XYZ file of C-alpha atoms in Angstrom:
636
model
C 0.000 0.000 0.000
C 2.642 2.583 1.168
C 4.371 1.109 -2.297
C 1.283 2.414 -4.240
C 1.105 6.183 -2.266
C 4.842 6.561 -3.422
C 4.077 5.826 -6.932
C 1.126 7.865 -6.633
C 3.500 10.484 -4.935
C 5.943 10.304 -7.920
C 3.344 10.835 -10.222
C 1.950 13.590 -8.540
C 5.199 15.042 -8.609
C 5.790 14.299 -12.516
C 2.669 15.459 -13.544
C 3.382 19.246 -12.203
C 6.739 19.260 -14.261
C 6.383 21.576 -17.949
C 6.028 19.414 -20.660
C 8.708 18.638 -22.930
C 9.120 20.524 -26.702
C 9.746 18.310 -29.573
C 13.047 18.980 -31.230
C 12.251 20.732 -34.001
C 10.437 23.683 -31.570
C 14.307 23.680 -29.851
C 15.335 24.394 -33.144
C 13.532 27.060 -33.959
C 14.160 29.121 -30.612
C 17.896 28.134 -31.737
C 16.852 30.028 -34.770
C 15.877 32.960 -33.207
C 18.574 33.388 -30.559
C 21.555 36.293 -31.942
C 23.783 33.276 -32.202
C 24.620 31.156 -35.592
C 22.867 27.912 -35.093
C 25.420 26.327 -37.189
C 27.957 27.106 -34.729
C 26.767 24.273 -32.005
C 25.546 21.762 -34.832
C 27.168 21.693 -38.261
C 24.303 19.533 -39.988
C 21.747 21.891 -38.506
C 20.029 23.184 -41.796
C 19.881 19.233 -42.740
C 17.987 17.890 -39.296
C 15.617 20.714 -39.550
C 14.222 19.826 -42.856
C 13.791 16.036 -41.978
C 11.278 16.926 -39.081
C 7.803 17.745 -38.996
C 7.280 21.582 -39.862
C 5.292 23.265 -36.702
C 3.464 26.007 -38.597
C 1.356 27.445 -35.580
C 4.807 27.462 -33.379
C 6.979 29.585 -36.574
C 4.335 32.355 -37.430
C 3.242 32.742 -33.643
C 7.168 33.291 -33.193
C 7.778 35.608 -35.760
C 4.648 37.489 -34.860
C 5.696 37.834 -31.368
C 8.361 39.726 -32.697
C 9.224 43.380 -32.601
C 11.146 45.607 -34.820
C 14.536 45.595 -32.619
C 14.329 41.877 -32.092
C 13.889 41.456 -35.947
C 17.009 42.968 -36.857
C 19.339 40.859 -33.992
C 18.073 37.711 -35.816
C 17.842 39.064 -39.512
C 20.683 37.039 -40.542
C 19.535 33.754 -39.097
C 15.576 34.285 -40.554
C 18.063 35.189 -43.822
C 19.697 31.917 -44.078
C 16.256 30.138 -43.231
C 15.423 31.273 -46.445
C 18.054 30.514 -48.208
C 18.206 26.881 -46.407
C 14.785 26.528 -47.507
C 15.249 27.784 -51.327
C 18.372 25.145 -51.026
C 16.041 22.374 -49.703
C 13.670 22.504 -52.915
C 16.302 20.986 -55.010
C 16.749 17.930 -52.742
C 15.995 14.588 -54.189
C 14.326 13.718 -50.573
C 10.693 14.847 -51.059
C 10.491 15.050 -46.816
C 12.728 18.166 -46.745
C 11.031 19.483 -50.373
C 8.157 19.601 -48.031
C 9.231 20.896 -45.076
C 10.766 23.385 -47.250
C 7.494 24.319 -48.634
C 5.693 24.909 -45.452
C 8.546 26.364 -43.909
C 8.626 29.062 -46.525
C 4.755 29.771 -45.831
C 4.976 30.158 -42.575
C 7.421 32.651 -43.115
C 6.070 34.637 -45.873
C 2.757 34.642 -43.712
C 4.473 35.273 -39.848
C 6.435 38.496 -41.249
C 3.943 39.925 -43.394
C 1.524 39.658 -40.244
C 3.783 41.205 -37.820
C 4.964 43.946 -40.114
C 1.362 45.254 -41.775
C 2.984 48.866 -41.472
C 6.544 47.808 -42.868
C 7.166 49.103 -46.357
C 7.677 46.157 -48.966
C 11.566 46.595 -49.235
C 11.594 46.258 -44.910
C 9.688 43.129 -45.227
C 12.393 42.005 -48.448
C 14.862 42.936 -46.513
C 14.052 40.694 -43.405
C 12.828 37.949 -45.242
C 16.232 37.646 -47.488
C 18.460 40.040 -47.405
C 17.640 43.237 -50.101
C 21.276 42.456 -51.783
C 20.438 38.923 -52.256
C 16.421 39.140 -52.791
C 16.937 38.810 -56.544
C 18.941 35.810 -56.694
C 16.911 33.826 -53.971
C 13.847 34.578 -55.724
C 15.116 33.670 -58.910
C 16.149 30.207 -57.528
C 12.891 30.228 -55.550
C 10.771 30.887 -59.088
C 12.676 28.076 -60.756
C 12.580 25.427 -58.177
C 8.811 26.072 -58.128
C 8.861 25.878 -62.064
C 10.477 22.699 -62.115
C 8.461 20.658 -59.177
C 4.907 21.886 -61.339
C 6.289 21.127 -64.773
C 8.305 17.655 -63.888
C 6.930 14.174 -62.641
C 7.001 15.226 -58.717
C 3.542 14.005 -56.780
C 0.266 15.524 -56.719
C 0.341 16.232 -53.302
C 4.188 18.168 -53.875
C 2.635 20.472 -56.903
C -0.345 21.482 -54.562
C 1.646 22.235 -52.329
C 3.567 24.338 -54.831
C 0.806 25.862 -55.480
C -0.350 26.778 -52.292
C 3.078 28.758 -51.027
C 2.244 30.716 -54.948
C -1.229 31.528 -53.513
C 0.210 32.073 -50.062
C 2.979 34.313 -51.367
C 0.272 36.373 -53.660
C -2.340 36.953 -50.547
C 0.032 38.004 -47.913
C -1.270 41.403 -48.162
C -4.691 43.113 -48.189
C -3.671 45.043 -51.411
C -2.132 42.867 -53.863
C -0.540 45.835 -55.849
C 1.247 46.802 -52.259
C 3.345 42.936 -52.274
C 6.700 44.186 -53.595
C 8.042 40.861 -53.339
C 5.514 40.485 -56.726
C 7.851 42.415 -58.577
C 10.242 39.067 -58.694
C 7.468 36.503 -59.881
C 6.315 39.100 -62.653
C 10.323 38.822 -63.856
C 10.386 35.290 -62.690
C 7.084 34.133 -64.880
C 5.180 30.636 -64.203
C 2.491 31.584 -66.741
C 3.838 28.241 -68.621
C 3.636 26.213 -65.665
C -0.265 27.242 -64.946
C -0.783 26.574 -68.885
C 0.388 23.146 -68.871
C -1.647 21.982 -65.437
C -4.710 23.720 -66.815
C -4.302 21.998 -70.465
C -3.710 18.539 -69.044
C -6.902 16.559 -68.152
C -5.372 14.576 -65.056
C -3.215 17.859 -63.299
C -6.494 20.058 -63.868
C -8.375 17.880 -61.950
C -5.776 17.934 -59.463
C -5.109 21.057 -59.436
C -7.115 23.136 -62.014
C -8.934 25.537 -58.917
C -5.664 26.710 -57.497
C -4.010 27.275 -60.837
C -6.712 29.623 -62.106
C -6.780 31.625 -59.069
C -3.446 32.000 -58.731
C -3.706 33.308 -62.694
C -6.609 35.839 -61.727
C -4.500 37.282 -58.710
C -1.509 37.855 -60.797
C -3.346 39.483 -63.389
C -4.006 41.765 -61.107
C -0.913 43.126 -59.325
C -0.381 46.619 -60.645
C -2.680 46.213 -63.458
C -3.114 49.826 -64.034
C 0.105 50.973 -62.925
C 3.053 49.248 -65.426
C 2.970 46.569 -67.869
C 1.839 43.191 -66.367
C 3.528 40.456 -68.256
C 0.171 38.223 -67.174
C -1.744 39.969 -68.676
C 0.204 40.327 -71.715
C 0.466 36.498 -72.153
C -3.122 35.646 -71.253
C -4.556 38.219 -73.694
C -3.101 37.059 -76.747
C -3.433 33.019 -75.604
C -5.082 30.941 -78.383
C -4.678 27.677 -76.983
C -8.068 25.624 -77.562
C -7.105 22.892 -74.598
C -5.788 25.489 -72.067
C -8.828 27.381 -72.483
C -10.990 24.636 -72.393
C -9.482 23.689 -69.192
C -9.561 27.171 -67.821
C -13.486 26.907 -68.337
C -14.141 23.930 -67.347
C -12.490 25.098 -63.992
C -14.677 27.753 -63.653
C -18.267 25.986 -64.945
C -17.325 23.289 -62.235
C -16.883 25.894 -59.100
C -19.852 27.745 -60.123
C -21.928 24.747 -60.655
C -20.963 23.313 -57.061
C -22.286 26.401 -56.049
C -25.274 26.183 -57.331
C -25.743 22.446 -56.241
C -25.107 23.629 -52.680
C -27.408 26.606 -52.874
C -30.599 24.042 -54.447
C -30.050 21.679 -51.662
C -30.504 24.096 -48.934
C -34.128 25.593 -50.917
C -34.809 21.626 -50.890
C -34.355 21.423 -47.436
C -36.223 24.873 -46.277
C -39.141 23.738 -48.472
C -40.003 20.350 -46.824
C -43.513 20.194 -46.685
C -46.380 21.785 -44.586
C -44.781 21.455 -41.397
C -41.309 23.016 -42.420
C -43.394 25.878 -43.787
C -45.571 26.371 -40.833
C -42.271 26.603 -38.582
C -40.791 28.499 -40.407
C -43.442 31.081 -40.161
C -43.577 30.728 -36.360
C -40.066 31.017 -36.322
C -39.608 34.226 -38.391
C -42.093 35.904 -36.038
C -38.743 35.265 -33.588
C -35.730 35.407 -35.905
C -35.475 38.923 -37.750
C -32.990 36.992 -40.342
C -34.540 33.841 -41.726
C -32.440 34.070 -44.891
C -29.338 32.683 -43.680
C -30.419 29.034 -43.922
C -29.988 29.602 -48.004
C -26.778 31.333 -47.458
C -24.030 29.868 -49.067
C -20.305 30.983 -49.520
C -19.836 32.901 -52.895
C -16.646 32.365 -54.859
C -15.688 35.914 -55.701
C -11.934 34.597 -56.198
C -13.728 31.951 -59.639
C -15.773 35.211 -60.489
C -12.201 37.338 -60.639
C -10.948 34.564 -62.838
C -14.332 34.740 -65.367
C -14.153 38.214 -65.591
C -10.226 38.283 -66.746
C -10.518 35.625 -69.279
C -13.669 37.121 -70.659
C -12.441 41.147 -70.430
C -8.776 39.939 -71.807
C -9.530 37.399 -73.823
C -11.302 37.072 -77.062
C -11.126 34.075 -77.777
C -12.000 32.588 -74.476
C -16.262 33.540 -75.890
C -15.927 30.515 -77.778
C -15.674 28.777 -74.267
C -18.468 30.334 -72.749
C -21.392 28.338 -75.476
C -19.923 24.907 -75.343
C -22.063 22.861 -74.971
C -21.913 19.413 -72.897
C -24.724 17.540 -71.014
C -26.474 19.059 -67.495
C -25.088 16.460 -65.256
C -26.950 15.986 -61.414
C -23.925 16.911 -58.905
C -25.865 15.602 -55.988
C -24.799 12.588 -55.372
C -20.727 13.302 -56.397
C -18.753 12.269 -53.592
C -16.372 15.157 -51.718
C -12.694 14.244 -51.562
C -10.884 15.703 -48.533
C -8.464 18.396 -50.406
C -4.881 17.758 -48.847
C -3.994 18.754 -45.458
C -1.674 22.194 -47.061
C -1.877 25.870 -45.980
C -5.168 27.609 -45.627
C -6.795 28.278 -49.061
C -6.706 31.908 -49.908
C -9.704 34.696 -49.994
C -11.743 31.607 -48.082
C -12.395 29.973 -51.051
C -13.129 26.218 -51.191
C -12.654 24.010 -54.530
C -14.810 22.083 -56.073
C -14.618 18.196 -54.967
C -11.843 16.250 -57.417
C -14.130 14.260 -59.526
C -15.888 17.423 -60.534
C -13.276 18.186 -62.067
C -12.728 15.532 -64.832
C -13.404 17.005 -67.950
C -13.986 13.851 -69.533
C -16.337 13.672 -72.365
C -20.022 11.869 -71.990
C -22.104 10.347 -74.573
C -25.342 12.894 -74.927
C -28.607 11.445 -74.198
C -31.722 13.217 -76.163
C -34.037 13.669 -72.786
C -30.583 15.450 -70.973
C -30.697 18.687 -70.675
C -27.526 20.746 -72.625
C -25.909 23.268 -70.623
C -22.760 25.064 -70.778
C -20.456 28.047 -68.843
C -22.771 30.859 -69.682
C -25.998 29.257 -68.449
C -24.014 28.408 -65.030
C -22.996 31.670 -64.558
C -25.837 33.318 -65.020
C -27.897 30.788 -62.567
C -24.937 31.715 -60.314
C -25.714 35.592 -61.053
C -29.398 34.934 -59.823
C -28.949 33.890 -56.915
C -26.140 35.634 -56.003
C -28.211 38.978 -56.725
C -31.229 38.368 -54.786
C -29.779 39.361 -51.449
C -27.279 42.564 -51.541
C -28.087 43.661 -47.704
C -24.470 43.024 -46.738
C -21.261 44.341 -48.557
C -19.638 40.803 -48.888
C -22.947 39.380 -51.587
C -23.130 43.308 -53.165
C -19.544 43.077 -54.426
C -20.259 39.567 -55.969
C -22.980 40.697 -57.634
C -21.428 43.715 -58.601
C -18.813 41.504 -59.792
C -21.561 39.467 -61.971
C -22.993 42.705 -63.711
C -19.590 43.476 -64.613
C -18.828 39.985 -66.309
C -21.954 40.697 -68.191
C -21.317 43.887 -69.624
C -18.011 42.773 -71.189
C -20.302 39.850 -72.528
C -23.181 42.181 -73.947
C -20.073 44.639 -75.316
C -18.323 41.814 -77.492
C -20.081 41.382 -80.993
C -18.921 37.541 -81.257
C -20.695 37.067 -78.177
C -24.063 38.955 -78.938
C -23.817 36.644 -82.044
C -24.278 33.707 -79.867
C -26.956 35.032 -77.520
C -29.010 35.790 -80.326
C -28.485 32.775 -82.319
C -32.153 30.978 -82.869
C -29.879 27.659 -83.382
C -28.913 27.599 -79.585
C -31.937 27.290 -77.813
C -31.910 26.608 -73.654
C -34.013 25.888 -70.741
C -32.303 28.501 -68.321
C -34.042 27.909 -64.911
C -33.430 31.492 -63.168
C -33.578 31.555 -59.347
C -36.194 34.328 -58.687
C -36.452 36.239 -55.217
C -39.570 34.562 -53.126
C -41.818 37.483 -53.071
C -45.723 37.270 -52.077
C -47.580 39.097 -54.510
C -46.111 35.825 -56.871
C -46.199 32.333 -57.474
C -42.825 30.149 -58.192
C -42.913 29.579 -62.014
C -42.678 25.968 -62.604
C -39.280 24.813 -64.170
C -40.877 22.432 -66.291
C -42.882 24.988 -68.332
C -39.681 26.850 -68.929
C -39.401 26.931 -73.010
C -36.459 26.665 -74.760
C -34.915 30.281 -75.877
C -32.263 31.956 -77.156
C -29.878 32.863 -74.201
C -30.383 36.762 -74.539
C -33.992 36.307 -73.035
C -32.132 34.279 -70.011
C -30.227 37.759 -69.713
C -33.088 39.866 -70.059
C -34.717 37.788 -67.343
C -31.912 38.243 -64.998
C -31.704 41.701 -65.572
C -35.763 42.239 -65.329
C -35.659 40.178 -62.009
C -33.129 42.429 -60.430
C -34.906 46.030 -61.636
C -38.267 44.374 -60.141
C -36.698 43.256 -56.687
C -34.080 45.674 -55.414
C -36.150 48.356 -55.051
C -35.329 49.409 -51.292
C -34.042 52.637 -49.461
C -30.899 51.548 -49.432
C -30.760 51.660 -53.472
C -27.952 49.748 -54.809
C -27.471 52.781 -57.616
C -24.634 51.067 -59.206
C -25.550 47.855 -59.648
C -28.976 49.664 -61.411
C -26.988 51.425 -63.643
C -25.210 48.399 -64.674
C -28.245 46.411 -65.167
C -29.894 49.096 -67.596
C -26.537 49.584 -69.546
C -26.449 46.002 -70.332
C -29.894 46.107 -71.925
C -29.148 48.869 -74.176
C -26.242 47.169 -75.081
C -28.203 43.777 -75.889
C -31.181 46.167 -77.745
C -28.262 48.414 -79.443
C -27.032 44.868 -81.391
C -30.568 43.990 -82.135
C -31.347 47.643 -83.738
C -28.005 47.140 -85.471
C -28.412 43.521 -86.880
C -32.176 44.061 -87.285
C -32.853 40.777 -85.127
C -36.620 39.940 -84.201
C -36.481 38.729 -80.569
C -39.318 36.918 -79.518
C -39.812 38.361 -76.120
C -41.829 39.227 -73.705
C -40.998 42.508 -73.926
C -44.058 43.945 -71.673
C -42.450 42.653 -68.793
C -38.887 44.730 -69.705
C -41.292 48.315 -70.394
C -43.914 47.564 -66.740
C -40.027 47.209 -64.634
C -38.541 50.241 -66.020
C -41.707 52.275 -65.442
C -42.062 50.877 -61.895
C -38.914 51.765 -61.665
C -39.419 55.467 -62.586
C -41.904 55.545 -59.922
C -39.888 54.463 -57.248
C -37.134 57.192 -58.411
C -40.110 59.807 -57.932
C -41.565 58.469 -54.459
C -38.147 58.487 -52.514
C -36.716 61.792 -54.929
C -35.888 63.189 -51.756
C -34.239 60.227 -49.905
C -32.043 58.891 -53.236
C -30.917 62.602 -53.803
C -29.306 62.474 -50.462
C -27.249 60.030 -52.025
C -27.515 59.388 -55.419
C -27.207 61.132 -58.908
C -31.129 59.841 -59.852
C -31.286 62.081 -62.505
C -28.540 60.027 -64.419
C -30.614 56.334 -64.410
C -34.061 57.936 -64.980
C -32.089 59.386 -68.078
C -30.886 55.837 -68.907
C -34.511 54.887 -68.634
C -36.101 56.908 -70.534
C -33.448 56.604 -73.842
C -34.522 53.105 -73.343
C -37.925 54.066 -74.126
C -36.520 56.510 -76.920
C -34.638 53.508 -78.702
C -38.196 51.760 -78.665
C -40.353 54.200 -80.081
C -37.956 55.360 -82.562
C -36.227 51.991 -83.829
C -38.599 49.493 -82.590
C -40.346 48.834 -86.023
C -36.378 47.507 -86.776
C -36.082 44.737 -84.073
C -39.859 44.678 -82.613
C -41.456 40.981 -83.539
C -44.381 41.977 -84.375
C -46.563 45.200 -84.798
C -48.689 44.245 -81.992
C -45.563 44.410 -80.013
C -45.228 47.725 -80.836
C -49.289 48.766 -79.952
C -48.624 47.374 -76.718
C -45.387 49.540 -76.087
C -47.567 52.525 -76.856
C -50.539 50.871 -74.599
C -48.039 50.890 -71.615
C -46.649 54.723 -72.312
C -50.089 55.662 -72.319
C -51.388 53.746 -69.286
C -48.518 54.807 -66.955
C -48.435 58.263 -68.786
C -48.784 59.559 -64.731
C -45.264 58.485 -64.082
C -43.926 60.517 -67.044
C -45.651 63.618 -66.615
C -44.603 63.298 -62.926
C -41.042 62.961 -63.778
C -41.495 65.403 -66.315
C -42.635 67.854 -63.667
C -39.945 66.754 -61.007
C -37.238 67.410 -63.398
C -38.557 70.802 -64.887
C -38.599 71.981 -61.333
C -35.380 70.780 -60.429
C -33.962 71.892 -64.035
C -35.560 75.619 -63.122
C -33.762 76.150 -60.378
C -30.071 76.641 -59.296
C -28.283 73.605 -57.849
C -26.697 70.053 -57.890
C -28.553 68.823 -59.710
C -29.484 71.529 -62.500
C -27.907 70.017 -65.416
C -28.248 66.227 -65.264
C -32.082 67.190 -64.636
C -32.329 69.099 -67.872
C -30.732 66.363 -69.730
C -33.865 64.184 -68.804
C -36.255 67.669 -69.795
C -34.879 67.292 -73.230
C -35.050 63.161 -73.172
C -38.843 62.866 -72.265
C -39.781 65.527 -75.122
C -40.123 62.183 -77.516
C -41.914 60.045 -74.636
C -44.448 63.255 -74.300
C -45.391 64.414 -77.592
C -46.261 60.198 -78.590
C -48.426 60.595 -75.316
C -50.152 63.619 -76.200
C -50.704 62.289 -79.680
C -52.112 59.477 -78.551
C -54.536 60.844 -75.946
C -55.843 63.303 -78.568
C -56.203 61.215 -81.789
C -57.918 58.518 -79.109
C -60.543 61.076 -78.676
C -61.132 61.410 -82.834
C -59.953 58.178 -84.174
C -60.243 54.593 -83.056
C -57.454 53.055 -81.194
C -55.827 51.148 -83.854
C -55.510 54.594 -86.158
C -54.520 56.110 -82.958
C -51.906 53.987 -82.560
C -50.783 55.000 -86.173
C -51.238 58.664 -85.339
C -48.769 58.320 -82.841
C -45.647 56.431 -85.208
C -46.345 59.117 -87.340
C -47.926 62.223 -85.934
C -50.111 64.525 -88.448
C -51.688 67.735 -87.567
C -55.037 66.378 -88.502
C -56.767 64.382 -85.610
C -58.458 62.316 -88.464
C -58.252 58.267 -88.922
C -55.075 57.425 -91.652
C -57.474 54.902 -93.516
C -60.888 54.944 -94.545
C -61.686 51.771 -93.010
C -61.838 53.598 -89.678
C -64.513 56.157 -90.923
C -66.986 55.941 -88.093
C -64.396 57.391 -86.008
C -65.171 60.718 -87.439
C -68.167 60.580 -86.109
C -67.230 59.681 -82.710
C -65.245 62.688 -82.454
């Protein structure tokens, strides 16, 4: 018994003593003592890349830092880089991995600590400003080799990873001097040749294409980019193929995720009836539909589309609608925290292997995606995170509806799709069936989207820009039909009844949006809307009782115009802000006007039809323009 108390004693006694640090955390507080490490162990660079890396232990170090501290041990975190450049040539893949991490966590740990540092301070403790050039170099071209040799899947992610670690060090991507070396140092090859191979896409397709969109982007405005350079002129069917097929897999994931959780809100009567009950408790019911957007994919649409021509082609290929649901997640690698809080699409989505069509499958291809993406993406812009990404989408669009190849293909009667648009739940609707859904030319899918926003954003906090985007890319779509005198079959009632609505929004908060908002300057986009239809419709109208029932609305909401009309005479009239962007819309609604005041006159002398006629061309005699309409005469 006494025998057991002592053990129990010793225990005791063992149990209060600090715990012991594995080896390679004694190495690193070698590393950042004043003293050479080498000095005590000769092989010390070669034991430290043979153990386990401790990332949380090496940034929380170097973090812990200060500025005086930093520069006793600059030339031991110096030769840690330079060890670790060294390392990536090893034949041993253990210390090209260790390597690896090592160099994140230290690219990461200083650029934490040292926010406020100017790039050449944070150069200058990472390597050495004499010597940043040729580490880099050697840095650049190790990396070059391990993504374009035979190394292992799990070494080129990781490759991949210190790239996208390196690039998102800092908020500001145009403030990470250390850029400067990978823009001379270029691995545009090395992200052409994953992206063009089938089996290294799948891999690691969604890291190479971000990493593409991010360098794009350092400096673009500032001096030449040699990214963007090499990615505008690119012609290379398979890379671009692979490039889109990156990007329709992400955004289709997406929208897998985001149909699942409607599924699950809407199931049955008593999910509906607690979800009323609980609304009456929870101010924000939305958030069970809220999925994670992808702004870093978007970034990568928009530069391939803006830059590159050729990429259009991409957008319309075609390939079958496949049901993601039941595709099995694969656990991405163990490797540095993804950038901008991204997550990839599962591995086997991204197999770009080609499937024999079946006659009852739906087609789809990149540009239906993205614009199911857009509509969901746009129904909720409360918070500033989902009004960037659908800022983000408009923008994508308006490159689309500014390049004539790709009007060509949203017009084209020969490519015909089902898009099923997500549309806001609102109460004064019902959910249109997806199964009644014809078959259209994509340009209606974009006219929907576009209609759908003007109809549901309406709120006091107006997102202004987002409207003005949305109306621009209509006149752009309407400017190529005038042009190319192309018929659309439309419902184009639906287009006139939101921009009037919206008109009549801009007049019952005039005083709240001024606060804010240049008003004058989207009711102006509005009404040359209505302008383009009056004056060209007859050239890309289907039919002329399309064009009666454009007239039909103009007259029937001919309040709203003669209210704006009197809003902006009186704002026009008088000295202010707002004086001349006012007048502009005086002059604009002088067209809108004079077809109203035609109408409402000849109405009272001529029978609607002729009235109709009256207004297209207006005479100065109130009398019918055919004699089949006599009797009118008499009427008036």
């Amino acid at each position: 018994m006494a025998q057991v108390e002592k053990k129990a004693g010793l225990l005791r006694r063992t149990s209060s003593k600090k715990p012991l640090k594995e080896k390679v955390v004694l190495m690193y507080d070698e590393i950042f003592a004043k003293d050479n490490p080498t000095k005590t162990n000769p092989h010390f660079w070669d034991e430290l890349f043979l153990m386990k890396v401790n990332l949380e232990y090496l940034e929380a170090k170097l973090e812990s830092l200060d500025g005086e501290e930093v520069m006793k041990i600059q030339d031991n975190i110096n030769s840690l880089f330079h060890h670790c450049v060294q390392a990536l040539g090893e034949e041993h893949q253990i210390k090209v991995v260790n390597a690896l991490q090592t160099l994140c966590a230290l690219f990461r740990g200083v650029h934490q600590k040292n926010k406020s540092a100017s790039g050449f301070d944070i150069i200058n403790m990472l390597m050495g400003f004499d010597k940043a050039e040729h580490r880099m170099k050697d840095l650049m071209e190790s990396l070059n080799t391990l993504l374009c040799g035979e190394s292992s899947d799990s070494l080129k992610s990781l490759c991949l990873k210190l790239l996208l670690c390196l690039v998102t060090v800092t908020d500001n991507i145009s403030q990470n001097t250390i850029l400067e070396y990978v823009m001379i140092n270029s691995i545009f090859e090395a992200i052409l040749q994953i992206l063009s191979d089938v089996s290294s896409r799948r891999q690691h397709g969604y890291d190479a294409v971000v990493l593409l969109a991010l360098l794009v982007n350092y400096r673009k405005y500032e001096s030449v980019n040699p990214y963007i350079v090499k990615l505008s002129i690119l012609d290379d069917e398979p890379t671009l193929d692979g490039m889109g097929m990156v990007v329709h897999q992400a955004l289709t994931e997406y929208n897998r995720q985001y149909k699942d959780k409607e599924e699950e809100n809407q199931g049955g009567f008593f999910s509906t009836l607690t979800s009323m009950v609980g609304s009456m408790f929870i101010a924000d019911t939305d958030e069970k539909l809220s999925v994670q957007t992808n702004e870093a994919i978007l970034l990568a649409l928009y530069e391939a589309v803006h830059l590159n021509r050729n990429f259009i082609t991409v957008l319309a290929q075609s390939h079958p609608e496949i049901n993601m649901a039941t595709t099995p997640a694969i656990a991405a690698p163990t490797t540095p925290t993804t950038p901008l809080g991204t997550t990839p699409p599962s591995l086997d989505m991204m197999n770009s292997t080609e499937l024999p069509l079946d006659p009852n499958l739906q087609t789809s291809n990149l540009l239906i995606t993205f614009l199911k993406y857009s509509s969901i993406v746009m129904q909720d812009t409360k918070d500033e995170h989902r009004l960037n990404s659908a800022r983000l989408c408009l923008i994508i669009l308006t490159c689309i509806a500014e390049d004539q190849y790709a009007d060509a293909i949203l017009h084209d009667d020969n490519m015909n799709f089902r898009v099923n648009l997500h549309r806001m739940p609102m109460r004064h609707r019902k959910k249109a069936a997806d199964k009644n859904m014809p078959s259209r030319p994509l340009v209606c899918a974009v006219l929907d989207l576009m209609v759908e926003f003007i109809v549901t954003h309406m709120m006091k906090d107006f997102p202004m820009d987002l409207y003005l985007r949305c109306v621009q890319i209509i006149h752009k779509l309407i400017c190529y039909q005038k042009r190319s005198r192309i018929r659309l079959h439309y419902t184009w009632r639906e287009l006139w009844s939101a921009l009037i609505n919206l008109l009549k929004f801009l007049l019952s908060n005039e005083t709240v949006l001024l606060a804010k908002h240049n008003i004058f300057h989207l009711a102006l986009l509005v009404i040359n809307l209505f302008n383009m239809f009056i004056t060209y419709g007859d050239t890309f109208l289907p039919t002329p009782s399309s064009y009666d029932e454009l007239y039909y609305e103009i007259v029937r909401m001919h309040q709203v115009f003669d209210n704006l009309h009197c809003m902006v005479l009186r704002v026009s009239t008088n000295t202010g802000q707002w004086k001349e962007p006012a007048s502009k819309v005086t002059h604009a609604l002088v067209n809108i006007r004079s077809s109203i005041t035609v109408l409402q006159f000849s109405q009272k002398t001529s029978c609607y039809p002729c009235s109709l006629a009256l207004a297209r061309t207006p005479s100065p005699w109130p009398c019918c323009p055919c004699s089949l309409h006599m009797p009118c005469y008499l009427e008036g």
